Tab-separated table of N, CA and C in Angstrom:
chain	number	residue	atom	x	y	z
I	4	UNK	N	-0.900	8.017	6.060
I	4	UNK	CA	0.336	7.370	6.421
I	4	UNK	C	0.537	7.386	7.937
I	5	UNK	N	0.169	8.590	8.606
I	5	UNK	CA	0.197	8.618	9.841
I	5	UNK	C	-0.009	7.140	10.439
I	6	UNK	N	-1.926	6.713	10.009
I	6	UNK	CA	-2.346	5.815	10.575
I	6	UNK	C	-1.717	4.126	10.936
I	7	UNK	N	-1.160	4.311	9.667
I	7	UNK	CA	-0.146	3.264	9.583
I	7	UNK	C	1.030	3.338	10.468
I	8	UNK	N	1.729	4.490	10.803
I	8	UNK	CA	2.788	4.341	11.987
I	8	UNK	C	2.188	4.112	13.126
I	9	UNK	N	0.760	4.022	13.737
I	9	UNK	CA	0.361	4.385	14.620
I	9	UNK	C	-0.333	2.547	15.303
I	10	UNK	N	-0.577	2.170	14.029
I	10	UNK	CA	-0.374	0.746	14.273
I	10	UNK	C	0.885	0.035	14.066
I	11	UNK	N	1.692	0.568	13.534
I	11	UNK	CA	3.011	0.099	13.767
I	11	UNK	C	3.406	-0.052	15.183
I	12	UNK	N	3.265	1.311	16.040
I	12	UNK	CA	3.770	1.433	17.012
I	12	UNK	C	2.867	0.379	18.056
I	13	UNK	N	1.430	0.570	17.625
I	13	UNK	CA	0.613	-0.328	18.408
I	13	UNK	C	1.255	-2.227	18.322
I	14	UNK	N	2.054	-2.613	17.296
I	14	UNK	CA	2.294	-3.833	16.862
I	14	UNK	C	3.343	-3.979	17.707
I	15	UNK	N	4.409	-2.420	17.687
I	15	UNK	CA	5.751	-2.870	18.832
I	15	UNK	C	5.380	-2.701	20.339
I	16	UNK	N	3.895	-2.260	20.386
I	16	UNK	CA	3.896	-1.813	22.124
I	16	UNK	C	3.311	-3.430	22.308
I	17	UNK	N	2.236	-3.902	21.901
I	17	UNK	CA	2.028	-5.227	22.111
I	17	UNK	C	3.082	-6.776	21.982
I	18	UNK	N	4.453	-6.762	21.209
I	18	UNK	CA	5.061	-7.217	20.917
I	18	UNK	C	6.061	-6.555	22.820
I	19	UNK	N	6.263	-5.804	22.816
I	19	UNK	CA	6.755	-5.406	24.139
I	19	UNK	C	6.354	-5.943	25.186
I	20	UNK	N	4.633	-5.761	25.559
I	20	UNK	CA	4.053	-6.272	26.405
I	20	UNK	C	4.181	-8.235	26.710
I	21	UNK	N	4.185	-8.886	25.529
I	21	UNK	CA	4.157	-10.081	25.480
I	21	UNK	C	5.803	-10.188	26.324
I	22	UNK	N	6.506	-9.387	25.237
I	22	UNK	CA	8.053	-10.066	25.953
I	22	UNK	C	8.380	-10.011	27.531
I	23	UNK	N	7.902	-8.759	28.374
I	23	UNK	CA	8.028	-8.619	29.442
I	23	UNK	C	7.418	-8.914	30.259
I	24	UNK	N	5.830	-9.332	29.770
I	24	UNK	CA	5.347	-10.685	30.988
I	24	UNK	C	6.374	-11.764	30.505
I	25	UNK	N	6.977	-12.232	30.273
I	25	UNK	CA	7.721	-13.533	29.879
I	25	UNK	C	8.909	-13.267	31.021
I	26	UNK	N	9.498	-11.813	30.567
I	26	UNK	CA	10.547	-11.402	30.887
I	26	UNK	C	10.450	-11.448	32.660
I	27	UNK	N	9.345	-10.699	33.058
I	27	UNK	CA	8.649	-10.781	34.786
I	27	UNK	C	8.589	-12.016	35.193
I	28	UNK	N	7.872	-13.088	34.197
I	28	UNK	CA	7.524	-14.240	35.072
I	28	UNK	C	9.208	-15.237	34.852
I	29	UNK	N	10.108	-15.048	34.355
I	29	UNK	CA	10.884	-15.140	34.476
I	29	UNK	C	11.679	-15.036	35.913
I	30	UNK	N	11.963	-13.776	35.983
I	30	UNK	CA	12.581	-13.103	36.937
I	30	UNK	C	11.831	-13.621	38.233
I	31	UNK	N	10.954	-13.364	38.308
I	31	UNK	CA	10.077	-13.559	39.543
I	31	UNK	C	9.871	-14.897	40.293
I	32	UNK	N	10.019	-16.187	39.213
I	32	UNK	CA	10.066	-17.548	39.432
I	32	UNK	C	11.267	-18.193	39.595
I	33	UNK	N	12.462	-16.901	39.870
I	33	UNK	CA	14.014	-16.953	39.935
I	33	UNK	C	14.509	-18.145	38.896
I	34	UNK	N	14.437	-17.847	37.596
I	34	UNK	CA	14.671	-18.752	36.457
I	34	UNK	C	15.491	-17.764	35.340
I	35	UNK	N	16.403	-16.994	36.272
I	35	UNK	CA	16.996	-15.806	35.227
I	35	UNK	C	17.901	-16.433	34.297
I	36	UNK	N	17.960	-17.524	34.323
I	36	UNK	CA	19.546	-18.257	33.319
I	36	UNK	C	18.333	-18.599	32.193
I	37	UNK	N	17.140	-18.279	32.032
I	37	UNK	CA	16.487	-18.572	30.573
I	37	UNK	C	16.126	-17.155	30.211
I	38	UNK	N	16.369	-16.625	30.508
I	38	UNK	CA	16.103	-14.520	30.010
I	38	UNK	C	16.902	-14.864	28.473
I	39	UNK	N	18.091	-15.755	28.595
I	39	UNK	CA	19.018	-15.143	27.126
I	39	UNK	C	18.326	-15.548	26.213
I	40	UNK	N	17.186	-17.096	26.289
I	40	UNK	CA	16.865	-17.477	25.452
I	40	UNK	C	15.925	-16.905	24.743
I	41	UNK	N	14.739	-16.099	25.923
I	41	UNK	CA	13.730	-14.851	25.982
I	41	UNK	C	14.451	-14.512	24.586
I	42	UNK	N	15.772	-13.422	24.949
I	42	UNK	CA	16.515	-12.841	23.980
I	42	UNK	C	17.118	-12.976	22.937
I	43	UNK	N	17.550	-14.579	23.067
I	43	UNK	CA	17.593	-14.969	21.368
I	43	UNK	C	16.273	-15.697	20.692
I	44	UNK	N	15.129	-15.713	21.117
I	44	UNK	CA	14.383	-15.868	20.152
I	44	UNK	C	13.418	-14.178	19.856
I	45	UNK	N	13.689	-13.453	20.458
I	45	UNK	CA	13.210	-12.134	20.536
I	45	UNK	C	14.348	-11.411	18.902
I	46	UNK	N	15.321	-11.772	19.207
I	46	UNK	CA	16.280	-11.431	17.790
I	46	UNK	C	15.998	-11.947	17.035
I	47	UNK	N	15.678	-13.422	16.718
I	47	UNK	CA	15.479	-14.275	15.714
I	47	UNK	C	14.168	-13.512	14.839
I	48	UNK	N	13.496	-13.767	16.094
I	48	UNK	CA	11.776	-13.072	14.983
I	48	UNK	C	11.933	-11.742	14.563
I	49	UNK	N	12.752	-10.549	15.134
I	49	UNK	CA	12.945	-9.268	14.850
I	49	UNK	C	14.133	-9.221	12.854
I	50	UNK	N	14.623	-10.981	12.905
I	50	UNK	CA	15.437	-10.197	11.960
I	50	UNK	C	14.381	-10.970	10.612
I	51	UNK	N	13.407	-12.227	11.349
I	51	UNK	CA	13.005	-12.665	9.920
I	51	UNK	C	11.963	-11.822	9.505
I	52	UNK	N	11.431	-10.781	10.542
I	52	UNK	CA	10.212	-9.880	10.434
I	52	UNK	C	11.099	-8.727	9.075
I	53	UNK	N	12.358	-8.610	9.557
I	53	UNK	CA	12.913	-7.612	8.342
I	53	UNK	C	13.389	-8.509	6.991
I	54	UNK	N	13.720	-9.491	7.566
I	54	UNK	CA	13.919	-10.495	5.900
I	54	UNK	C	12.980	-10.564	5.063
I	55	UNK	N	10.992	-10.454	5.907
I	55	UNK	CA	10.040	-10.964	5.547
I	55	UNK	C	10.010	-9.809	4.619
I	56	UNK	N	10.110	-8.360	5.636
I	56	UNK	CA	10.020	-7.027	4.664
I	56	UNK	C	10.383	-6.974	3.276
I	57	UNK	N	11.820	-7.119	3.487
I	57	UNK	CA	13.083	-7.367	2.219
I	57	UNK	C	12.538	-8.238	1.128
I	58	UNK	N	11.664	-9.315	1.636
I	58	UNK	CA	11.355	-9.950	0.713
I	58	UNK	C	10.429	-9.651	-0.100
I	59	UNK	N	9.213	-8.747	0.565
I	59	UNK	CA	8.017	-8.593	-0.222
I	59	UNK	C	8.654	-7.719	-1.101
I	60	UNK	N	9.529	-6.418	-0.842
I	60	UNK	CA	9.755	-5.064	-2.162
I	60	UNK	C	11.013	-5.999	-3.200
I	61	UNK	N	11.747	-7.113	-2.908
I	61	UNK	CA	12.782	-7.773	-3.497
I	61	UNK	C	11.742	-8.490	-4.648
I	62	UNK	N	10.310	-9.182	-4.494
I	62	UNK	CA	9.250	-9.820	-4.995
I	62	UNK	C	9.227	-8.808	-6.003
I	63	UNK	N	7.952	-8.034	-5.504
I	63	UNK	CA	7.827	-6.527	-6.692
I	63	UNK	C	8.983	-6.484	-7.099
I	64	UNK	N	9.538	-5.767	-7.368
I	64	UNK	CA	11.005	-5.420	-8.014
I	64	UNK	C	11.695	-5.561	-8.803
I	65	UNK	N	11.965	-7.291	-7.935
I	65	UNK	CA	12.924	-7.779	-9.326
I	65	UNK	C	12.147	-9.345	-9.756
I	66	UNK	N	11.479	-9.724	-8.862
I	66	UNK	CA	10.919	-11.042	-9.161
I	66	UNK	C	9.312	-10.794	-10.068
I	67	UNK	N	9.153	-9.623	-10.426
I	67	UNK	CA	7.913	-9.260	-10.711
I	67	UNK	C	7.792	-8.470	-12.004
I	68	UNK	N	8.241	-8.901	-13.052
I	68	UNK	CA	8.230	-7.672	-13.926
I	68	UNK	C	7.174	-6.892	-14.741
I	69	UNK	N	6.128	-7.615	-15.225
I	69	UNK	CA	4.785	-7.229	-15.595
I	69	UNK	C	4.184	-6.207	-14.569
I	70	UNK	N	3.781	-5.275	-15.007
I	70	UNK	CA	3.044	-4.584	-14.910
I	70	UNK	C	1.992	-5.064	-13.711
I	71	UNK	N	1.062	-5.586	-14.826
I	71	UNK	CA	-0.217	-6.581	-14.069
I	71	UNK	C	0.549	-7.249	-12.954
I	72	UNK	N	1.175	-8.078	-13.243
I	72	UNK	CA	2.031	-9.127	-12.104
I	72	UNK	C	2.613	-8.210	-10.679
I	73	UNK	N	3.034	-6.472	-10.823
I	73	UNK	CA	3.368	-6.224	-9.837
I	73	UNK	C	1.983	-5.132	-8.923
I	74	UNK	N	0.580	-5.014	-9.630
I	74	UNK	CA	-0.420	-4.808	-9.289
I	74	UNK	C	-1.308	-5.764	-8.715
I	75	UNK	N	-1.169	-7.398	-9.233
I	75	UNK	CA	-1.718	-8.213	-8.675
I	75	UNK	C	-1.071	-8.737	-7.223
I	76	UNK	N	-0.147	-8.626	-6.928
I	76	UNK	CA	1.035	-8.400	-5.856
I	76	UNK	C	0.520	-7.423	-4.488
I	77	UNK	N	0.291	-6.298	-5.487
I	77	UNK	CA	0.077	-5.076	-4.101
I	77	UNK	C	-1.105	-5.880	-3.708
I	78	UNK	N	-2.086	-6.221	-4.804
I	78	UNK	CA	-3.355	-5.939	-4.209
I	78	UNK	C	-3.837	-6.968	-2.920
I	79	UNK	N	-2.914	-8.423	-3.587
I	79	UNK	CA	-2.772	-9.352	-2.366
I	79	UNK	C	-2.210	-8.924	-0.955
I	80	UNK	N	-0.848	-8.020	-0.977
I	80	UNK	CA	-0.463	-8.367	-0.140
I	80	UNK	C	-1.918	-6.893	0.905
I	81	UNK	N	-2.195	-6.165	-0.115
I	81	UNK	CA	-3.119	-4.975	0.315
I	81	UNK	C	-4.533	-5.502	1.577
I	82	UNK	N	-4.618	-6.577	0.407
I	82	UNK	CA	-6.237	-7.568	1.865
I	82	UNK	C	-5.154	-7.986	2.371
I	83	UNK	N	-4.242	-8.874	2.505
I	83	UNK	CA	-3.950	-9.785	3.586
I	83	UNK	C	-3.405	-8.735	4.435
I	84	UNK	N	-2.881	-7.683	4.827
I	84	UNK	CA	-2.701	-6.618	5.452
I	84	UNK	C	-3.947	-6.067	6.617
I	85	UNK	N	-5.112	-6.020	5.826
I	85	UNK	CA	-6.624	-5.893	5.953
I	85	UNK	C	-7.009	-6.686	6.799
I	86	UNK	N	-6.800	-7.831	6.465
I	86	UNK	CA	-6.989	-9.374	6.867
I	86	UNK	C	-6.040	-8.821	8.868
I	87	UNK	N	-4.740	-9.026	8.628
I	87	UNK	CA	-4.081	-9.082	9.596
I	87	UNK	C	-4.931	-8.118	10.741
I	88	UNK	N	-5.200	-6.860	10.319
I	88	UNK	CA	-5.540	-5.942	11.159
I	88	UNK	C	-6.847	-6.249	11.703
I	89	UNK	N	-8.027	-6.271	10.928
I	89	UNK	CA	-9.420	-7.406	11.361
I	89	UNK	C	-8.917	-8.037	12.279
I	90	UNK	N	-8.088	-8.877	12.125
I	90	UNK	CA	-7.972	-10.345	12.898
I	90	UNK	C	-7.327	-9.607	14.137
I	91	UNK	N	-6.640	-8.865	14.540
I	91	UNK	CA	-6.255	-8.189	15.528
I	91	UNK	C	-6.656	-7.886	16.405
I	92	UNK	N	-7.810	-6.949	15.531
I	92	UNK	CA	-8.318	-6.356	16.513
I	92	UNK	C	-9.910	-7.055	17.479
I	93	UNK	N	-10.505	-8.534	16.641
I	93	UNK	CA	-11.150	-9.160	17.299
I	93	UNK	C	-10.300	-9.733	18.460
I	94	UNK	N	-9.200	-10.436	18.069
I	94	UNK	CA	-8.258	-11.240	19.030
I	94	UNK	C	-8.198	-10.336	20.038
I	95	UNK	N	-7.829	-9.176	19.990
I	95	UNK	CA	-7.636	-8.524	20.987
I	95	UNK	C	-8.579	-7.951	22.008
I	96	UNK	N	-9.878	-8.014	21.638
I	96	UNK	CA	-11.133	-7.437	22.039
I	96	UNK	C	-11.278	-8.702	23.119
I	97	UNK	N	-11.040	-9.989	22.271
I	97	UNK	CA	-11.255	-11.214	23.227
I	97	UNK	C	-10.545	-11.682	24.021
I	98	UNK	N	-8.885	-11.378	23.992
I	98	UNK	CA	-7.875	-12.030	24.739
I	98	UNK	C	-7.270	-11.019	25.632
I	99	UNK	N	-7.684	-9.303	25.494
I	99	UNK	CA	-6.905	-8.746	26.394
I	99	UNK	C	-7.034	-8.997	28.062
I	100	UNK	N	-8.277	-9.144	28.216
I	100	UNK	CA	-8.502	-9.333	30.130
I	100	UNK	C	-7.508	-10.736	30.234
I	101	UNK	N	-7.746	-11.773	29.670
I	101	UNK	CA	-6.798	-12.636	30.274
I	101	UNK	C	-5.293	-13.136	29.263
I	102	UNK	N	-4.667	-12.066	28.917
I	102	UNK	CA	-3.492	-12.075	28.520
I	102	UNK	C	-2.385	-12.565	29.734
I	103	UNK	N	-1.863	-12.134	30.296
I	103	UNK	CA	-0.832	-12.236	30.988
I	103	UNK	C	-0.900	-13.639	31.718
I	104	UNK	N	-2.049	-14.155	32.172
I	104	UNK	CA	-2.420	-15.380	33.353
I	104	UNK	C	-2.028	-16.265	32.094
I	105	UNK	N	-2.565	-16.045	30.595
I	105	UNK	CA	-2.491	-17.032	29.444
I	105	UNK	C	-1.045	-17.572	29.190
I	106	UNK	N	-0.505	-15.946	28.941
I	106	UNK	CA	1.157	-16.474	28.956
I	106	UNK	C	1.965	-16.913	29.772
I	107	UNK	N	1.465	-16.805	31.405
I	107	UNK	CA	1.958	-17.232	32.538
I	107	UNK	C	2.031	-19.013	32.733
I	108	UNK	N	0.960	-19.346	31.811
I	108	UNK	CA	0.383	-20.851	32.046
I	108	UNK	C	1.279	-21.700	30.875
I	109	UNK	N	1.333	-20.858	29.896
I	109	UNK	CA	2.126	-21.411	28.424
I	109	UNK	C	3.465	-20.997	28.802
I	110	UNK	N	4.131	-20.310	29.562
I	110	UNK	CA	5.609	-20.245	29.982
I	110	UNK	C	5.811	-21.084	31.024
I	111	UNK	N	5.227	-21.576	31.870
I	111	UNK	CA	5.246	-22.720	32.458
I	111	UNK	C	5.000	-24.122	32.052
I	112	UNK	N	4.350	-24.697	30.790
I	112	UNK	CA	4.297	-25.500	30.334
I	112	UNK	C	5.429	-25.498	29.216
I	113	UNK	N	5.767	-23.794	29.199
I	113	UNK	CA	7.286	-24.096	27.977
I	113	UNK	C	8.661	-24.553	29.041
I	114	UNK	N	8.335	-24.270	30.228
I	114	UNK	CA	9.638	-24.401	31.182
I	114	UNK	C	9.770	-25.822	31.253
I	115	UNK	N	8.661	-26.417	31.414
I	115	UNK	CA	8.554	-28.345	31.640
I	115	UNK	C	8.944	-29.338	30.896
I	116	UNK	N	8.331	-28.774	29.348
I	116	UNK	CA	9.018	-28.869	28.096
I	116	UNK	C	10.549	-28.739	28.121
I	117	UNK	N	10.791	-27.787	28.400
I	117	UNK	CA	12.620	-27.467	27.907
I	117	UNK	C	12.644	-26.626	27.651
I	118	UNK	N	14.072	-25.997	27.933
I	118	UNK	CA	14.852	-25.058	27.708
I	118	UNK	C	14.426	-24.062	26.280
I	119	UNK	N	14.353	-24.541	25.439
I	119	UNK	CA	14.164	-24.661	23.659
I	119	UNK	C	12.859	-23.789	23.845
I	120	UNK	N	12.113	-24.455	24.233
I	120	UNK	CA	10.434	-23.997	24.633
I	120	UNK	C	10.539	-22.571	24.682
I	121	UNK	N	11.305	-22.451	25.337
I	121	UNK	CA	10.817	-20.688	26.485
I	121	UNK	C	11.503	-19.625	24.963
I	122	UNK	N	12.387	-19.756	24.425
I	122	UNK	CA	12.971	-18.996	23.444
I	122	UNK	C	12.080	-19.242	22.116
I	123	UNK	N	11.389	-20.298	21.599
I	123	UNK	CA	10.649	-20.831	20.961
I	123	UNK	C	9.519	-20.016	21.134
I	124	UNK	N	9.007	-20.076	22.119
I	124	UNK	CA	7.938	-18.947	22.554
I	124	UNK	C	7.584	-17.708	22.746
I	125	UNK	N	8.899	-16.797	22.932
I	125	UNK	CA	9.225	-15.809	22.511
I	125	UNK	C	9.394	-15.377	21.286
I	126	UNK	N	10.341	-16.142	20.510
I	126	UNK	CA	10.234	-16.016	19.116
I	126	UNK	C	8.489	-16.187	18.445
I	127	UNK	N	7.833	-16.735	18.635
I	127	UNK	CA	6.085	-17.191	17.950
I	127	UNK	C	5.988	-15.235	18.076
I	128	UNK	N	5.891	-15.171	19.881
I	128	UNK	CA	4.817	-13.552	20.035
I	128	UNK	C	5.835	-12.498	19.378
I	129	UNK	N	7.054	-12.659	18.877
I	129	UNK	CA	7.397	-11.613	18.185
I	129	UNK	C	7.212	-11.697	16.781
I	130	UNK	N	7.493	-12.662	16.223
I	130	UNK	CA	7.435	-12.568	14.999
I	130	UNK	C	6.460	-12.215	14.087
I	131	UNK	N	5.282	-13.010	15.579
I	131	UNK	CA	3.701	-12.714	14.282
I	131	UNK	C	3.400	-11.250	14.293
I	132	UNK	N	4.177	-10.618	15.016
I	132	UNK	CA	3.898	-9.187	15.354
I	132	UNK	C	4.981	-8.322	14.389
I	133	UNK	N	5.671	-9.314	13.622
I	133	UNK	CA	6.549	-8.522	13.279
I	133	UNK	C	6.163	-8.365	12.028
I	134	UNK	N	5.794	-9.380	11.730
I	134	UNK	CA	5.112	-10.001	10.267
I	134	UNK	C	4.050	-9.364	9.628
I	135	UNK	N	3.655	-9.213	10.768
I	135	UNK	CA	1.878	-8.185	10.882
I	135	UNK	C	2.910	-6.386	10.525
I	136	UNK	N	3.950	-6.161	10.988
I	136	UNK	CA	4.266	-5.016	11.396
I	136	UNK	C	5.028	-4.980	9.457
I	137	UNK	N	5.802	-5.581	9.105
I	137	UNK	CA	6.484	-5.532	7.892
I	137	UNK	C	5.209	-5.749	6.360
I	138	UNK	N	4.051	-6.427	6.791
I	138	UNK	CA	3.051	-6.356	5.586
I	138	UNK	C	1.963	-5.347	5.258
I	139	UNK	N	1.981	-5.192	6.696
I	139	UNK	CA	1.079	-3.749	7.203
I	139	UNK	C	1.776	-2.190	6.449
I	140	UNK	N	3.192	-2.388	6.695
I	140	UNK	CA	3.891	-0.888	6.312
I	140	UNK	C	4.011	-0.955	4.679
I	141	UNK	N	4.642	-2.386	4.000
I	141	UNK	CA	4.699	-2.673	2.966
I	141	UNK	C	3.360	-2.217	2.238
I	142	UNK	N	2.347	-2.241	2.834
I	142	UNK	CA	1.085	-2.225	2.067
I	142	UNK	C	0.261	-0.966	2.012
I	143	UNK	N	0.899	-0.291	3.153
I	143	UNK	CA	0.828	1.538	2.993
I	143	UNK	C	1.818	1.928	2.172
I	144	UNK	N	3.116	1.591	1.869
I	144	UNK	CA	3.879	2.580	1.228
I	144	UNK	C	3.691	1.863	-0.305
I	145	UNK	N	2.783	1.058	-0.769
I	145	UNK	CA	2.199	0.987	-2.048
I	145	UNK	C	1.514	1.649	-2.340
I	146	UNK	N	0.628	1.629	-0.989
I	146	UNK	CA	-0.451	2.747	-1.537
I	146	UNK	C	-0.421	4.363	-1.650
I	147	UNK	N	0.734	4.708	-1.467
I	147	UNK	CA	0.829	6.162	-0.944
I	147	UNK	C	1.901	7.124	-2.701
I	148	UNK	N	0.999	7.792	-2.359
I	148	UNK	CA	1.329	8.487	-3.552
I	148	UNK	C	3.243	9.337	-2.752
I	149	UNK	N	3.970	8.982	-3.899
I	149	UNK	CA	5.483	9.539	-3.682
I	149	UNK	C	5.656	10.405	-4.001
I	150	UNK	N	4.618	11.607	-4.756
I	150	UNK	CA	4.466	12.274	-5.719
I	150	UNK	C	4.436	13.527	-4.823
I	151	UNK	N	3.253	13.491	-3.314
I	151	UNK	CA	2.834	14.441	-2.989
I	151	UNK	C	1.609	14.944	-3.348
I	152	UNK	N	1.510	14.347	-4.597
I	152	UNK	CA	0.773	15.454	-4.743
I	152	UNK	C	-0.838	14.615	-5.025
I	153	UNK	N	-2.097	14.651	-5.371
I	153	UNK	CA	-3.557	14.248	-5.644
I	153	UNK	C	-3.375	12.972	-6.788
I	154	UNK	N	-2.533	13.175	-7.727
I	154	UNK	CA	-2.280	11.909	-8.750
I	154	UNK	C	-1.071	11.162	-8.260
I	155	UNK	N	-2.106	9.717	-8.625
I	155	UNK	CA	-0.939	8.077	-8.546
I	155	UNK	C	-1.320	7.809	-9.689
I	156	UNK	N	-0.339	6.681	-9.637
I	156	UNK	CA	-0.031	5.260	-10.616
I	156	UNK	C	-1.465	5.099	-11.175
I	157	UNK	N	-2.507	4.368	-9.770
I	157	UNK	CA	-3.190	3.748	-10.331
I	157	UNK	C	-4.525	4.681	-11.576
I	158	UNK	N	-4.627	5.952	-10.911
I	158	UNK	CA	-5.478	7.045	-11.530
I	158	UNK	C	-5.544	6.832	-13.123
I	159	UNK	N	-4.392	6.875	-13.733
I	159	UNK	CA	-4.212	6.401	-15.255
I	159	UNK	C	-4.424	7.679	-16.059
I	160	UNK	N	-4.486	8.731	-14.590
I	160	UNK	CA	-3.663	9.983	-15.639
I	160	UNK	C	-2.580	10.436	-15.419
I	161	UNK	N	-2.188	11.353	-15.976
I	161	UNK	CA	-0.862	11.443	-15.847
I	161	UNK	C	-0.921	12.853	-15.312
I	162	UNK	N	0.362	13.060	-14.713
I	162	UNK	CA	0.583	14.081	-13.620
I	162	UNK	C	1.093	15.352	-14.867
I	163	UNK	N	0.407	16.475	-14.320
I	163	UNK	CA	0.124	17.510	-15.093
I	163	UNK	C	1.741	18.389	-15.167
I	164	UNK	N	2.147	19.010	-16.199
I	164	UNK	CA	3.773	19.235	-15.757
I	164	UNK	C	3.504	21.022	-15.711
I	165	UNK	N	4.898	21.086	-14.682
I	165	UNK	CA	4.612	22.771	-14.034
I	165	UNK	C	4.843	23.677	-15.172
């Protein structure tokens, strides 16, 4: 479980980094009257990243009642989780040296565009990070025994009584 907070935190330090080159090249190109928009699309993606959450355990739960139906569930959302993190960590192997010059060039082509653009763009680098951050946790705390103890669910024995 650890490991999983640890890319969590890695999902909000990179989600950080994106906002505050935005936030710098902002400031720096004396264009501070678009920071709010920075900030309302920075909220927007932070609340659908928790709606997205809400939605996957609301799915299981109550939209899921079979058995099978809420195992075939984990197991999807379990690779695409898999999936997200893979894909991460190539992207990142390839895009970290020229991150910042990238977003410097796409916040300037969002400024030319419009107003809309620059908050629009903020909202994209948070959300996918958020998205990544709410399927990722969702898909550890399926897998994690609540028990404490060596037996789960899936084992198909049953937990020995004291």
């Amino acid at each position: 479980m650890f490991a999983t907070y640890l890319i969590g935190l890695r999902e909000g330090l990179e989600a950080t980094l994106v906002v505050s080159i935005l936030v710098a090249f902002l400031v720096k190109s004396d264009r501070k009257d678009k920071l709010k928009l920075v900030w309302i699309g920075v909220a927007a993606a932070v609340a659908i990243s928790v709606l997205f959450g809400w939605l996957l355990s609301y799915t299981e739960t109550t939209l899921l009642k079979d058995f099978k139906q809420q195992e075939s569930f984990e197991a999807i959302t379990s690779i695409a989780a898999v999936c997200f993190v893979t894909w991460m960590i190539f992207w990142m192997r390839r895009a970290a040296r020229g991150i910042a010059g990238e977003l410097r060039n796409k916040l300037e082509d969002a400024l030319a565009v419009g107003s809309f653009a620059v908050g629009f763009m903020a909202f994209l680098a948070v959300v996918r990070e958020g998205l990544e951050t709410s399927l990722i946790f969702y898909a550890a705390v399926q897998g994690a025994d609540l028990n404490g103890g060596r037996w789960s669910r899936c084992s198909g024995a049953s937990r020995p009584r004291s």
